[in-house]
XYZ file of C-alpha atoms in Angstrom:
689
model
C 113.722 -15.840 -164.595
C 112.734 -16.187 -160.916
C 115.844 -17.839 -159.449
C 116.678 -18.426 -155.754
C 120.299 -19.174 -154.981
C 119.564 -20.517 -151.503
C 116.900 -22.988 -152.732
C 119.148 -24.106 -155.615
C 122.061 -24.541 -153.204
C 120.020 -26.799 -150.943
C 118.945 -28.953 -153.858
C 122.473 -29.227 -155.181
C 123.980 -29.547 -151.655
C 126.536 -26.798 -152.131
C 127.011 -23.065 -151.744
C 126.199 -21.083 -154.831
C 126.964 -17.567 -155.997
C 124.169 -16.544 -158.284
C 125.145 -14.254 -161.209
C 121.793 -12.999 -162.406
C 122.897 -11.314 -165.627
C 124.663 -14.216 -167.309
C 125.832 -12.464 -170.408
C 128.721 -10.306 -171.503
C 128.431 -8.271 -168.287
C 129.529 -11.343 -166.295
C 132.665 -12.012 -168.321
C 134.901 -10.856 -165.475
C 133.210 -13.193 -162.934
C 133.424 -16.027 -165.458
C 137.146 -15.675 -166.075
C 137.807 -15.491 -162.326
C 135.740 -18.681 -161.780
C 137.554 -20.725 -164.420
C 140.904 -20.007 -162.771
C 139.730 -21.659 -159.516
C 140.007 -25.223 -160.680
C 136.461 -25.981 -159.673
C 133.880 -27.231 -162.124
C 132.056 -24.341 -163.785
C 128.515 -24.716 -165.146
C 127.274 -21.887 -167.406
C 123.457 -22.030 -167.333
C 123.078 -20.259 -170.656
C 123.574 -21.562 -174.143
C 122.862 -18.303 -175.995
C 126.412 -17.058 -175.230
C 128.063 -20.477 -175.339
C 130.402 -19.445 -178.117
C 131.492 -16.286 -176.236
C 132.217 -18.087 -172.935
C 133.970 -20.972 -174.711
C 136.270 -18.518 -176.484
C 136.914 -16.677 -173.217
C 137.824 -20.035 -171.604
C 140.421 -20.681 -174.275
C 141.874 -17.136 -174.104
C 141.970 -16.797 -170.318
C 145.456 -17.367 -168.940
C 145.553 -19.850 -166.070
C 142.091 -21.256 -166.851
C 142.028 -24.848 -165.563
C 138.341 -25.425 -164.695
C 136.215 -27.721 -166.847
C 133.314 -25.773 -168.346
C 129.875 -27.179 -169.134
C 126.786 -25.499 -170.512
C 123.118 -26.115 -169.811
C 119.923 -24.351 -170.901
C 117.605 -23.433 -168.040
C 115.916 -20.584 -169.868
C 113.832 -21.980 -172.745
C 113.464 -25.289 -170.912
C 111.726 -23.799 -167.856
C 112.739 -20.315 -166.912
C 110.789 -18.845 -169.767
C 107.430 -20.381 -169.048
C 104.126 -19.382 -167.425
C 105.130 -21.967 -164.803
C 108.536 -20.303 -164.245
C 107.711 -19.479 -160.588
C 107.346 -23.193 -159.901
C 110.289 -24.334 -162.045
C 112.933 -24.239 -159.294
C 113.051 -28.032 -158.793
C 113.422 -28.613 -162.493
C 116.162 -25.995 -162.851
C 117.999 -27.561 -159.912
C 117.757 -30.989 -161.654
C 119.122 -29.594 -164.939
C 122.033 -27.962 -163.069
C 122.784 -31.171 -161.182
C 122.850 -33.200 -164.437
C 125.192 -30.620 -165.907
C 127.629 -31.252 -163.080
C 128.018 -34.928 -164.075
C 131.344 -35.878 -165.693
C 131.517 -36.347 -169.416
C 130.847 -39.939 -170.582
C 133.954 -41.966 -171.376
C 135.337 -41.606 -174.909
C 134.256 -44.181 -177.517
C 136.069 -45.440 -180.625
C 135.626 -43.299 -183.756
C 134.889 -43.945 -187.378
C 137.077 -41.954 -189.818
C 136.159 -40.619 -193.258
C 138.608 -39.142 -195.733
C 137.391 -36.969 -198.603
C 139.593 -35.501 -201.298
C 136.688 -33.567 -202.821
C 135.874 -35.763 -205.809
C 132.254 -34.823 -206.431
C 129.774 -36.596 -208.680
C 126.685 -34.602 -209.710
C 123.830 -36.663 -211.165
C 121.046 -34.782 -212.905
C 119.951 -32.674 -215.849
C 123.023 -31.335 -217.584
C 122.177 -27.610 -217.372
C 121.335 -27.730 -213.660
C 124.338 -29.862 -212.864
C 126.665 -27.442 -214.586
C 125.182 -24.458 -212.656
C 125.897 -26.175 -209.321
C 129.311 -27.264 -210.502
C 130.195 -23.658 -211.182
C 129.497 -22.819 -207.531
C 131.778 -25.530 -206.061
C 134.457 -26.240 -208.699
C 136.935 -23.922 -207.037
C 137.017 -26.316 -204.088
C 135.824 -29.661 -205.486
C 136.847 -31.867 -208.416
C 133.559 -32.176 -210.254
C 132.307 -34.913 -212.570
C 128.831 -34.825 -214.138
C 126.560 -37.698 -214.948
C 123.990 -36.385 -217.440
C 120.414 -37.398 -216.899
C 118.745 -35.472 -219.688
C 119.655 -32.019 -221.006
C 117.303 -30.061 -218.779
C 115.476 -27.036 -220.027
C 118.358 -25.359 -221.796
C 120.930 -28.072 -222.213
C 124.566 -27.776 -221.184
C 126.969 -25.004 -221.927
C 128.888 -25.123 -225.168
C 132.174 -24.879 -223.326
C 133.116 -28.290 -221.816
C 134.361 -27.341 -218.331
C 133.765 -30.627 -216.531
C 133.969 -34.316 -217.407
C 130.581 -35.615 -218.428
C 129.496 -39.262 -218.120
C 126.373 -40.752 -219.676
C 124.483 -44.002 -219.985
C 122.491 -46.059 -217.523
C 123.389 -46.177 -213.830
C 123.601 -49.799 -212.648
C 124.624 -49.246 -209.028
C 125.777 -46.528 -206.662
C 127.146 -47.667 -203.302
C 129.327 -46.406 -200.491
C 129.618 -43.439 -198.169
C 131.611 -40.264 -197.663
C 135.035 -40.752 -199.254
C 134.213 -44.221 -200.651
C 131.381 -44.042 -203.213
C 131.516 -46.317 -206.216
C 129.488 -45.673 -209.352
C 128.878 -48.490 -211.842
C 127.186 -47.647 -215.141
C 126.637 -49.007 -218.596
C 127.905 -46.723 -221.348
C 125.411 -47.575 -224.127
C 125.417 -44.121 -225.740
C 126.664 -44.136 -229.353
C 128.123 -40.694 -228.849
C 131.463 -40.748 -227.017
C 131.282 -37.694 -224.803
C 135.073 -37.534 -224.407
C 135.363 -36.964 -228.188
C 132.313 -34.819 -228.715
C 133.041 -31.093 -229.280
C 129.395 -30.032 -228.668
C 129.147 -28.445 -232.117
C 125.440 -29.529 -232.116
C 125.654 -30.614 -235.782
C 124.186 -34.021 -234.898
C 121.373 -32.458 -232.910
C 120.391 -30.298 -235.863
C 120.738 -33.092 -238.422
C 118.694 -35.813 -236.650
C 115.263 -35.950 -238.335
C 113.645 -37.762 -235.380
C 114.964 -35.276 -232.730
C 116.408 -38.328 -230.990
C 119.537 -36.459 -229.798
C 119.252 -33.997 -226.937
C 121.562 -31.320 -225.701
C 123.004 -33.810 -223.204
C 124.333 -35.589 -226.333
C 122.592 -38.843 -225.546
C 120.839 -40.751 -228.298
C 117.302 -41.942 -227.565
C 117.572 -45.312 -229.299
C 113.810 -45.884 -229.070
C 113.197 -42.835 -231.294
C 116.154 -43.411 -233.657
C 115.271 -44.996 -237.023
C 118.880 -45.468 -238.219
C 119.052 -42.584 -240.744
C 122.597 -42.022 -239.483
C 122.496 -38.387 -240.608
C 124.254 -37.570 -237.379
C 127.208 -39.771 -238.279
C 127.564 -38.044 -241.687
C 127.677 -34.513 -240.218
C 129.948 -35.287 -237.244
C 133.330 -33.578 -237.826
C 135.132 -35.754 -235.301
C 136.113 -39.222 -236.516
C 134.586 -41.873 -234.361
C 132.726 -39.556 -232.006
C 129.457 -41.247 -233.044
C 129.648 -45.063 -233.394
C 126.444 -47.085 -233.381
C 128.411 -50.324 -233.638
C 130.242 -49.761 -230.362
C 129.514 -52.488 -227.795
C 128.113 -51.120 -224.557
C 130.679 -51.335 -221.785
C 130.250 -51.450 -218.014
C 132.494 -48.929 -216.225
C 133.182 -47.984 -212.620
C 134.535 -44.857 -210.958
C 135.150 -43.772 -207.386
C 134.008 -40.495 -205.760
C 134.057 -38.885 -202.339
C 130.770 -36.966 -202.567
C 127.546 -37.347 -204.527
C 124.929 -34.694 -205.251
C 121.816 -36.303 -206.691
C 119.629 -33.765 -208.554
C 117.130 -36.313 -209.802
C 113.577 -36.382 -208.390
C 113.583 -38.622 -205.207
C 110.795 -40.863 -206.626
C 112.872 -41.449 -209.744
C 116.088 -42.270 -207.867
C 116.915 -46.003 -207.982
C 119.653 -45.731 -205.332
C 119.701 -44.945 -201.586
C 115.978 -45.176 -200.953
C 116.436 -45.782 -197.247
C 115.330 -43.091 -194.765
C 118.826 -42.360 -193.388
C 121.058 -41.541 -196.369
C 124.800 -42.287 -196.323
C 127.059 -39.466 -195.170
C 128.387 -37.617 -198.215
C 125.279 -38.330 -200.333
C 123.024 -35.260 -200.672
C 119.892 -34.559 -202.640
C 118.922 -31.172 -204.056
C 117.419 -29.600 -207.137
C 120.125 -26.928 -206.969
C 117.985 -24.231 -205.425
C 118.895 -25.182 -201.858
C 121.913 -22.953 -201.108
C 122.619 -24.688 -197.767
C 123.120 -28.035 -199.458
C 125.568 -26.553 -201.964
C 127.480 -24.843 -199.169
C 127.603 -28.093 -197.231
C 129.341 -29.782 -200.161
C 132.148 -27.213 -199.975
C 132.773 -28.192 -196.346
C 133.086 -31.928 -196.915
C 136.753 -31.995 -197.876
C 139.349 -33.401 -195.506
C 139.300 -35.990 -192.694
C 136.256 -36.401 -190.461
C 135.406 -38.479 -187.446
C 132.189 -39.607 -185.806
C 131.613 -41.837 -182.812
C 131.175 -45.532 -183.231
C 127.701 -45.545 -181.773
C 127.263 -49.245 -181.026
C 128.848 -52.270 -179.375
C 128.073 -55.746 -180.584
C 128.539 -58.993 -178.615
C 128.008 -62.016 -180.869
C 127.714 -64.503 -178.024
C 124.566 -62.743 -176.838
C 123.064 -62.353 -180.291
C 119.787 -64.193 -180.964
C 119.888 -63.649 -184.706
C 120.786 -67.165 -185.849
C 122.063 -70.566 -184.780
C 122.762 -73.574 -186.974
C 121.721 -71.599 -190.059
C 118.248 -70.994 -188.544
C 117.181 -67.358 -188.168
C 115.423 -66.258 -185.022
C 115.571 -62.571 -184.060
C 115.795 -60.153 -186.976
C 114.780 -57.018 -185.060
C 117.900 -54.932 -185.612
C 118.046 -55.700 -189.341
C 114.389 -54.775 -189.862
C 114.453 -51.493 -187.941
C 117.710 -49.963 -189.196
C 116.814 -46.985 -191.408
C 120.314 -46.621 -192.782
C 120.471 -50.237 -194.045
C 123.685 -50.523 -192.080
C 122.876 -53.905 -190.568
C 122.844 -57.126 -192.559
C 122.539 -60.854 -191.816
C 125.577 -63.093 -192.037
C 124.087 -66.597 -191.592
C 127.400 -68.278 -192.378
C 128.993 -66.653 -189.330
C 125.869 -66.900 -187.177
C 125.666 -63.148 -186.634
C 124.660 -59.782 -187.896
C 127.138 -57.357 -189.430
C 127.041 -53.632 -188.802
C 128.727 -51.220 -191.240
C 129.946 -48.421 -188.947
C 130.368 -46.064 -191.947
C 126.636 -46.245 -192.700
C 125.472 -46.211 -189.071
C 123.922 -42.811 -188.163
C 123.703 -43.485 -184.415
C 119.916 -43.649 -184.038
C 120.245 -46.539 -181.552
C 116.995 -48.142 -182.679
C 118.769 -51.469 -183.080
C 119.820 -51.357 -179.429
C 116.321 -50.460 -178.337
C 114.663 -53.462 -179.967
C 117.501 -55.969 -179.274
C 116.037 -58.362 -176.653
C 119.350 -59.711 -175.342
C 121.584 -56.600 -175.229
C 123.907 -58.083 -177.835
C 123.613 -54.670 -179.562
C 124.183 -51.866 -177.065
C 124.327 -48.116 -177.407
C 127.724 -46.561 -176.745
C 127.178 -42.827 -177.143
C 126.614 -42.526 -174.262
C 126.522 -46.057 -172.783
C 123.417 -47.131 -170.871
C 125.120 -46.743 -167.498
C 125.896 -43.093 -168.149
C 122.444 -42.413 -169.515
C 120.884 -44.093 -166.464
C 123.014 -41.968 -164.135
C 121.825 -38.883 -165.875
C 118.134 -39.809 -165.508
C 118.609 -40.838 -161.913
C 120.343 -37.563 -161.104
C 117.634 -35.502 -162.747
C 114.811 -37.279 -160.941
C 116.447 -37.530 -157.490
C 117.447 -33.836 -157.509
C 113.992 -32.809 -158.740
C 112.346 -34.755 -155.886
C 114.813 -33.452 -153.297
C 113.967 -29.880 -154.322
C 110.266 -30.536 -153.712
C 109.208 -31.344 -157.268
C 106.176 -33.550 -157.888
C 104.940 -35.659 -160.808
C 108.120 -35.452 -162.877
C 107.770 -36.004 -166.608
C 110.834 -36.736 -168.688
C 110.527 -35.248 -172.162
C 112.985 -37.217 -174.330
C 113.796 -35.392 -177.582
C 116.445 -35.335 -180.245
C 119.289 -32.842 -179.992
C 118.474 -31.626 -183.475
C 114.860 -30.854 -184.458
C 113.389 -31.829 -181.104
C 115.665 -29.510 -179.170
C 114.979 -26.711 -181.607
C 111.211 -27.147 -181.002
C 111.685 -26.887 -177.248
C 113.748 -23.714 -177.603
C 111.265 -22.208 -179.983
C 108.491 -22.906 -177.525
C 110.485 -21.257 -174.733
C 110.930 -18.085 -176.744
C 107.234 -18.079 -177.640
C 106.375 -18.301 -173.951
C 108.704 -15.427 -173.122
C 106.770 -13.371 -175.693
C 103.514 -14.501 -174.004
C 102.177 -16.225 -177.105
C 102.557 -19.734 -175.582
C 102.528 -21.311 -172.150
C 105.972 -22.937 -172.479
C 107.398 -26.104 -170.987
C 105.459 -26.975 -167.804
C 107.334 -26.894 -164.485
C 107.183 -30.653 -164.016
C 108.386 -31.489 -167.558
C 112.147 -32.024 -167.692
C 113.568 -31.955 -171.248
C 116.312 -34.502 -171.921
C 118.257 -34.240 -175.167
C 119.258 -37.492 -176.835
C 121.379 -38.067 -179.941
C 118.273 -39.731 -181.350
C 114.836 -40.439 -179.824
C 115.040 -44.127 -180.836
C 118.067 -44.751 -178.605
C 116.178 -45.598 -175.373
C 113.842 -48.462 -174.680
C 112.018 -50.511 -172.138
C 115.029 -51.029 -169.814
C 115.747 -47.322 -169.335
C 112.099 -46.302 -169.320
C 111.149 -48.740 -166.579
C 114.301 -47.690 -164.662
C 113.199 -44.038 -164.908
C 109.704 -44.966 -163.547
C 111.432 -46.863 -160.710
C 113.514 -43.710 -159.980
C 110.307 -41.666 -159.606
C 109.279 -40.392 -163.049
C 105.497 -40.307 -163.426
C 105.660 -40.224 -167.189
C 108.146 -40.734 -170.075
C 107.215 -38.687 -173.127
C 109.152 -39.123 -176.346
C 108.940 -36.165 -178.696
C 109.079 -37.103 -182.350
C 109.084 -34.725 -185.315
C 109.426 -35.387 -189.010
C 113.009 -36.669 -188.713
C 112.143 -40.129 -187.419
C 111.823 -43.084 -189.830
C 108.386 -44.820 -189.809
C 109.929 -48.054 -188.472
C 111.322 -46.124 -185.485
C 107.815 -45.075 -184.484
C 106.659 -48.683 -184.821
C 109.488 -49.864 -182.660
C 108.907 -47.200 -179.983
C 105.208 -48.012 -179.836
C 105.886 -51.717 -179.481
C 108.334 -51.118 -176.641
C 105.965 -48.736 -174.883
C 103.152 -51.258 -175.189
C 105.288 -53.842 -173.381
C 106.364 -51.433 -170.632
C 102.885 -50.116 -170.110
C 101.387 -53.586 -169.876
C 103.907 -54.437 -167.162
C 103.200 -51.291 -165.158
C 99.428 -51.622 -165.374
C 99.667 -55.338 -164.581
C 101.491 -54.485 -161.364
C 98.814 -52.015 -160.390
C 100.504 -48.783 -161.458
C 97.415 -47.117 -162.962
C 97.612 -44.361 -165.557
C 99.516 -43.835 -168.822
C 103.229 -43.731 -168.034
C 104.584 -43.725 -171.602
C 103.585 -41.562 -174.480
C 104.761 -40.543 -177.933
C 104.251 -36.853 -178.640
C 104.210 -35.852 -182.289
C 104.823 -32.171 -183.099
C 106.271 -30.178 -186.005
C 105.583 -26.678 -184.667
C 105.917 -25.010 -181.263
C 102.149 -24.495 -181.126
C 101.570 -28.224 -181.501
C 104.101 -28.977 -178.796
C 102.655 -26.389 -176.430
C 99.170 -27.861 -176.711
C 100.382 -31.405 -176.260
C 102.556 -30.652 -173.221
C 99.629 -29.141 -171.370
C 97.783 -32.471 -171.643
C 100.496 -34.437 -169.804
C 99.253 -33.561 -166.312
C 95.580 -34.191 -166.907
C 95.641 -37.711 -165.451
C 97.556 -38.928 -162.468
C 100.009 -41.787 -162.773
C 100.706 -44.119 -159.821
C 104.423 -44.690 -159.303
C 106.551 -46.504 -156.704
C 106.214 -45.084 -153.187
C 109.958 -45.495 -152.647
C 112.287 -44.495 -155.501
C 114.836 -47.105 -156.625
C 118.496 -46.729 -155.777
C 120.036 -49.236 -158.186
C 122.457 -48.079 -160.889
C 121.759 -48.849 -164.505
C 124.084 -51.675 -165.541
C 126.051 -52.037 -168.752
C 124.066 -55.154 -169.648
C 120.528 -54.555 -170.791
C 119.030 -57.657 -169.216
C 120.566 -56.893 -165.854
C 119.075 -53.406 -165.830
C 115.689 -54.768 -166.869
C 115.729 -57.346 -164.054
C 116.641 -54.712 -161.437
C 113.865 -52.376 -162.634
C 111.307 -55.204 -162.726
C 112.401 -56.314 -159.203
C 111.908 -52.833 -157.709
C 108.613 -52.249 -159.476
C 107.263 -55.598 -158.313
C 108.440 -54.948 -154.767
C 106.720 -51.572 -154.672
C 103.690 -52.667 -156.696
C 100.312 -51.353 -155.533
C 98.921 -54.848 -155.895
C 101.680 -56.408 -153.755
C 99.475 -56.254 -150.618
C 96.222 -57.381 -152.139
C 97.792 -60.006 -154.364
C 99.747 -59.883 -157.619
C 98.608 -61.917 -160.612
C 100.585 -65.055 -161.419
C 101.706 -63.548 -164.721
C 101.153 -60.480 -166.904
C 100.368 -61.222 -170.552
C 102.579 -59.175 -172.920
C 102.058 -58.258 -176.604
C 103.679 -60.593 -179.109
C 105.523 -57.793 -180.921
C 108.590 -56.465 -179.201
C 108.333 -58.433 -175.981
C 111.761 -59.467 -174.576
C 110.133 -61.533 -171.822
C 108.156 -64.716 -171.873
C 107.939 -68.452 -171.750
C 107.498 -71.298 -174.237
C 104.986 -74.043 -174.534
C 106.152 -77.489 -175.534
C 103.817 -80.051 -177.192
C 104.903 -83.186 -175.375
C 103.178 -85.443 -177.912
C 105.389 -84.010 -180.657
C 108.629 -83.381 -178.738
C 111.147 -86.210 -179.073
C 113.704 -84.563 -176.742
C 116.215 -84.207 -179.583
C 117.410 -81.105 -177.709
C 118.045 -79.138 -180.935
C 116.404 -76.176 -179.171
C 118.935 -76.337 -176.372
C 121.921 -75.896 -178.733
C 120.052 -73.075 -180.557
C 119.121 -71.010 -177.443
C 121.495 -68.011 -177.172
C 120.466 -67.101 -173.631
C 120.695 -70.550 -171.920
C 116.999 -70.401 -171.228
C 116.665 -73.945 -172.500
C 118.955 -76.511 -170.873
C 119.307 -80.273 -170.852
C 119.959 -82.550 -167.919
C 123.190 -84.604 -168.204
C 121.710 -87.241 -165.862
C 118.250 -87.670 -167.326
C 116.489 -87.146 -170.670
C 114.887 -83.831 -169.753
C 114.237 -80.449 -171.362
C 114.513 -77.747 -168.726
C 113.700 -74.077 -168.960
C 114.738 -70.886 -167.062
C 112.125 -68.315 -167.855
C 114.166 -65.356 -166.514
C 116.672 -65.882 -169.343
C 114.153 -66.208 -172.236
C 114.315 -63.330 -174.701
C 111.504 -64.598 -177.049
C 113.837 -64.592 -180.008
C 112.071 -67.621 -181.576
C 115.231 -69.614 -182.427
C 113.937 -72.610 -180.499
C 110.697 -72.407 -182.434
C 112.359 -72.246 -185.844
C 114.903 -74.896 -184.980
C 112.527 -77.539 -183.601
C 112.210 -80.261 -186.298
C 108.864 -81.401 -184.846
C 107.217 -77.931 -184.622
C 106.596 -78.639 -180.957
C 107.466 -75.198 -179.537
C 105.262 -72.131 -179.259
C 106.287 -68.696 -177.810
C 104.186 -67.108 -175.061
C 105.147 -63.513 -174.197
C 104.503 -62.768 -170.529
C 106.055 -61.666 -167.258
C 105.850 -64.377 -164.629
C 105.614 -62.861 -161.171
C 106.180 -66.021 -159.073
C 109.587 -67.304 -157.817
C 109.496 -70.053 -160.518
C 110.612 -67.425 -162.976
C 114.156 -67.725 -161.697
C 114.070 -71.515 -161.195
C 114.707 -74.326 -163.652
C 111.449 -75.936 -164.712
C 111.143 -79.345 -166.485
C 109.185 -78.780 -169.714
C 109.397 -82.371 -170.937
C 110.998 -85.620 -169.915
C 110.877 -89.241 -171.085
C 111.840 -92.717 -170.164
C 115.366 -93.471 -171.332
C 115.994 -96.188 -173.880
C 118.333 -98.970 -172.628
C 120.905 -100.445 -175.038
C 119.809 -103.973 -176.004
C 123.397 -105.200 -175.626
C 124.841 -103.485 -172.490
C 121.644 -101.946 -170.994
C 123.310 -98.517 -170.782
C 120.620 -95.773 -171.150
C 120.855 -93.535 -174.203
C 118.256 -91.428 -175.998
C 114.624 -91.860 -175.131
C 112.126 -94.594 -175.789
C 109.996 -92.186 -177.894
C 112.885 -90.933 -179.992
C 114.326 -94.431 -180.700
C 110.942 -95.888 -181.473
C 110.221 -93.001 -183.846
C 113.566 -93.553 -185.610
C 112.954 -97.320 -185.922
C 109.522 -96.678 -187.357
C 110.843 -94.261 -190.011
C 113.817 -96.455 -191.041
C 112.266 -99.907 -190.811
C 111.301 -99.929 -194.496
C 114.678 -98.561 -195.704
C 116.808 -100.987 -197.695
C 119.979 -100.039 -195.707
C 118.370 -100.752 -192.345
C 117.279 -104.339 -192.466
C 118.142 -107.243 -190.133
C 121.320 -106.600 -188.104
C 121.552 -102.965 -189.293
C 118.146 -102.176 -187.826
C 119.083 -104.004 -184.631
C 122.170 -101.853 -184.245
C 120.011 -98.727 -184.040
C 118.796 -100.091 -180.691
C 122.391 -100.062 -179.335
C 124.416 -97.259 -177.787
C 127.228 -95.861 -179.855
C 129.923 -98.015 -178.220
C 128.049 -101.284 -178.670
C 127.111 -100.347 -182.226
C 130.804 -100.049 -183.132
C 131.718 -103.315 -181.371
C 128.911 -105.206 -183.065
C 129.822 -103.835 -186.505
C 133.506 -104.717 -186.004
C 132.648 -108.262 -184.801
C 130.380 -108.837 -187.792
C 133.177 -107.801 -190.184
C 135.665 -110.205 -188.529
C 133.168 -113.073 -188.695
C 132.743 -112.378 -192.372
C 136.520 -112.542 -192.978
C 136.772 -115.893 -191.130
C 133.933 -117.335 -193.159
C 135.656 -116.294 -196.390
C 138.839 -118.046 -195.340
């Protein structure tokens, strides 16, 4: 790789000693460096295991060690001679401190394995893992050869009613409707041979639809009570730590979601890696708790009305559910796989990503882009990819470029590994554009759920509308789909074909912990630097209805009675009342377009309008509707509105309970109504006397 220590040192603002053969030959220099106490960055991941082991074995080693790949990501490319700014950026990001630790979710597995599938195939897999795992079989047909005559494992049978849970906590519920009790059966096969309808298979289950009640099987059974057609079907439950499902996926009635629970695996038995993985899932395991949830910001529901359902709809693990009674959503951390899609589509920031948090991710992007620009780089493209299949594709492309069968990652494309590609959204993307990125490209493979792609496209549509509306021409956000390095290579070469307009002055703000605060800072900088700022910005930018976290509402004044139900429902304080006057006021900057006001309004007087208002009124309270106050007919104190009271009088005038004095009391304030009712009761008592 063409590296220049002097140029890299200038970009990183420090003196560097360049070790050009960063492999086993540099072990001595490495051990000397980690005794210094200074941070050590190893710009090679091929020998990460070697250097990590050396770090643990070296006496007096006190330096923190970080690893970064600059080879496949840029050094091995036909653009390698121009990749200096990108390599400097990757090294600078590697110098950043580790994100703060997050709470963990713990799993405990004792190795109780349930295998569901054809009996013969299930027994073959069981033989490979029974030395480590406690295996139970649930027979789903005999398979091609049936089970072995020797009964080595417990066998269950019947109809599966439910299978729920996760690693260490699965629960199976089934109905045991089989006349043959498998615990008593000796597998002598006498019943199989005797059945004239061939209704009994080698899994020792009776096909009741084929059985014509000859009962020859009962006669030949040598075990008393092993076959009992009079036995009432019972519903049983059992707990397991692991599940291997060997049924065909289309025939599986459980766990049909895209992201399967940890500890639940599917295989036909021919996949050796799956079987080996089962052997490793015994013990205690931890994973990060990927999310933080703040109920007070949540726009899911108020007063039993549901507004925003974005996180529930997009979760591919079915880890998020609605709890209307508690006015919130509930996330099961054991099912959460950390994709972050819920945080991406959440309009308020009630659901935020914690691994790493937004502030740390923003610092990383800002460091990459500022270092790249300081080193002379132009037209930076951030390539966001998963740390699993996406990262593997980038590395495969780099190796192909080194062999001169591909062009490799272009010099201006900076790969950024994420836990999952769905974990970033409009707030971080617009911040990156404000920092100086010309494009944000999200690489997706075959590991993303379909709803993730829909969510990403909706978010990109919103962000692109904003940028183009401000005068930033070009396509700043793209989804790249690739399954093979050749596909990725061809797609990456198209990124620089059009030029994107970006802010002339990069932003300096830091990404905040709160999503809305970050979004406002990014919008503020982009508007300040907008190409249309001199010639005249539009009053507002219309945004797509799907996925927009910004907008206003329209109120039909003829329908609105100023009941203010919408004010109590609004989770973002975008709708407010006026304690002094009957007014409905609105702060557009706070509106998240959740729709709770629309669903709550009893008069259907509210309509959502997604947009970005570019005038100062966006951050000022605006009066949407007001009315003349109704004066109490007894004390003249104002309460309610003329329109609301007249509407109530009109609806109740014909009701038997609101006639005469009762109807008149509706025209009084609450205090006078009580006084009048009490006086009427006393007068009635005096009259009786």
